[in-house]
Short mmCIF file of C-alpha atoms in Angstrom, two decimals:
data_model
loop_
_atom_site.label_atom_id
_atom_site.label_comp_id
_atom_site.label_asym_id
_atom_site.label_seq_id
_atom_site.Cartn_x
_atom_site.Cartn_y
_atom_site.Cartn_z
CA UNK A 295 12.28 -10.86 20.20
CA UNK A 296 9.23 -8.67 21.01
CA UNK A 297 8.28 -6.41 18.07
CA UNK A 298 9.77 -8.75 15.58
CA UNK A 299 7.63 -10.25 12.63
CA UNK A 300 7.73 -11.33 9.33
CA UNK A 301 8.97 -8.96 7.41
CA UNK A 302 10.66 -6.87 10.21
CA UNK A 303 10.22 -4.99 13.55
CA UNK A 304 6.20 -3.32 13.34
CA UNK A 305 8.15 -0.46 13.00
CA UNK A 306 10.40 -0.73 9.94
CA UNK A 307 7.12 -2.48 8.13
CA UNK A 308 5.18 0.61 9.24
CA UNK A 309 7.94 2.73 8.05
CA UNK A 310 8.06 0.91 4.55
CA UNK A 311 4.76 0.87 4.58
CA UNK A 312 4.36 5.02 4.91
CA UNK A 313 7.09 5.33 2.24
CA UNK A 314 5.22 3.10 -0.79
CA UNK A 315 1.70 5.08 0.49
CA UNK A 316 3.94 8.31 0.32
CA UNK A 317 5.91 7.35 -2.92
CA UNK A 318 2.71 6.25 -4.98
CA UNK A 319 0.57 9.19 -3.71
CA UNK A 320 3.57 11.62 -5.33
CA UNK A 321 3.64 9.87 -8.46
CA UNK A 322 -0.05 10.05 -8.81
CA UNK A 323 0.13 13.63 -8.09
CA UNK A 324 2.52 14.04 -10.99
CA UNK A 325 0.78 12.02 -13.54
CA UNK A 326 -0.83 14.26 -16.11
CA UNK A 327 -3.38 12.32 -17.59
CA UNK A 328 -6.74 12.02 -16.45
CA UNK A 329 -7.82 8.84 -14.67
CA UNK A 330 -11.60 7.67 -14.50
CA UNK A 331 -10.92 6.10 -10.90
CA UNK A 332 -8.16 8.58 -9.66
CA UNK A 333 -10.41 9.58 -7.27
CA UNK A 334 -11.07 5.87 -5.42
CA UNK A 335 -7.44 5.16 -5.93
CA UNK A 336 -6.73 8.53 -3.72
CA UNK A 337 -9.63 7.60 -0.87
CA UNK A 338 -7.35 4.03 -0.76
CA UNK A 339 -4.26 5.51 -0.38
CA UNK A 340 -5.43 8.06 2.61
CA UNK A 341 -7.06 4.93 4.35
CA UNK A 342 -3.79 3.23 3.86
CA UNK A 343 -1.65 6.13 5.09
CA UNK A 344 -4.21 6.06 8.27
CA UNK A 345 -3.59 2.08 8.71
CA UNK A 346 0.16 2.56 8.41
CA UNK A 347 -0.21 4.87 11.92
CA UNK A 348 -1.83 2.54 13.67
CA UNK A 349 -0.06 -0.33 15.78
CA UNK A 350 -0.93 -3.05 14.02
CA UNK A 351 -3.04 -2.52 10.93
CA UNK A 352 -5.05 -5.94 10.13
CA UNK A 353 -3.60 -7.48 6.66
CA UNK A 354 -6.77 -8.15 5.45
CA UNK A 355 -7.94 -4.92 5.36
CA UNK A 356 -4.32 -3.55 4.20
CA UNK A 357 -4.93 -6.11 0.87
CA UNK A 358 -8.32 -4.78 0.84
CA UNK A 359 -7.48 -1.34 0.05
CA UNK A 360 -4.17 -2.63 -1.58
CA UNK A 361 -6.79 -4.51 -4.23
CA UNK A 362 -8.95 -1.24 -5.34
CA UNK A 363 -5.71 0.72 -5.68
CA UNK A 364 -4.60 -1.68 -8.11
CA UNK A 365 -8.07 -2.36 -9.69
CA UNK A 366 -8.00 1.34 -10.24
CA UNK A 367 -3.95 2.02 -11.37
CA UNK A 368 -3.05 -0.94 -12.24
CA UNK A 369 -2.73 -0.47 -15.94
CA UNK A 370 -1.29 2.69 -16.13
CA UNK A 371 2.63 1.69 -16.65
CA UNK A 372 4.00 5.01 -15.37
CA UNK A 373 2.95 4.23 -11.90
CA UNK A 374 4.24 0.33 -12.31
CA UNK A 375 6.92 0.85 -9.72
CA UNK A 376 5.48 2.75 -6.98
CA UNK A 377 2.68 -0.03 -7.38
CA UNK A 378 4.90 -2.99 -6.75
CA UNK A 379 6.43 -0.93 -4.13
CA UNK A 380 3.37 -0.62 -1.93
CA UNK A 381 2.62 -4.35 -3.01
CA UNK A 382 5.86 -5.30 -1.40
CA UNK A 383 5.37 -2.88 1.44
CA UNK A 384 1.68 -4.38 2.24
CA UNK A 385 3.16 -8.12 1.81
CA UNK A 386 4.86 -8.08 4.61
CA UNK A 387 2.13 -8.29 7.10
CA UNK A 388 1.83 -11.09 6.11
CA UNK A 389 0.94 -14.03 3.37
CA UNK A 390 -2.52 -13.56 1.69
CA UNK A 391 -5.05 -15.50 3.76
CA UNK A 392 -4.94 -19.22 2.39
CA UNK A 393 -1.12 -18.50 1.84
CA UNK A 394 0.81 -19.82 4.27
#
């Protein structure tokens, strides 16, 4: 079926995709406290939201940007589930190279 893939049509993983960028960029937003690497977490999260519009954004670069968002949020538990939801988001594009 053209425009089927894992993980869905490129539009519904585009779509998902959009959401987790939007959903972890408001809960960032709304965190109070001060984060030493808010600022390269926010630069990922606008190159993500830019990958998400185009037609097919390459994985490894989507894993690229997914790994300094975590690297810089990761341990701050309020954000835990907007995290895993642009994990889950960025996953389907695909396995991790080596993963197949």
């Amino acid at each position: 079926m053209p425009g089927r893939c894992r993980g869905g049509t490129e539009t519904e993983r585009a779509r998902a995709l959009r959401a987790a960028v939007s959903g972890l960029r408001h809960a960032l937003a709304r965190h109070p406290v001060e984060l030493p690497d808010r600022a390269v977490a926010e630069e990922e999260l606008a190159a993500l939201a830019a990958m998400a519009a185009e037609s097919e954004p390459e994985p490894a670069r989507l894993r690229g940007a997914l790994l300094l968002v975590l690297g810089a949020l990761g341990s701050v538990s309020a954000l835990a589930e907007p995290l895993a939801e642009l994990n889950a988001a960025i996953s389907r594009f695909g396995p991790p190279p080596g993963r197949r």
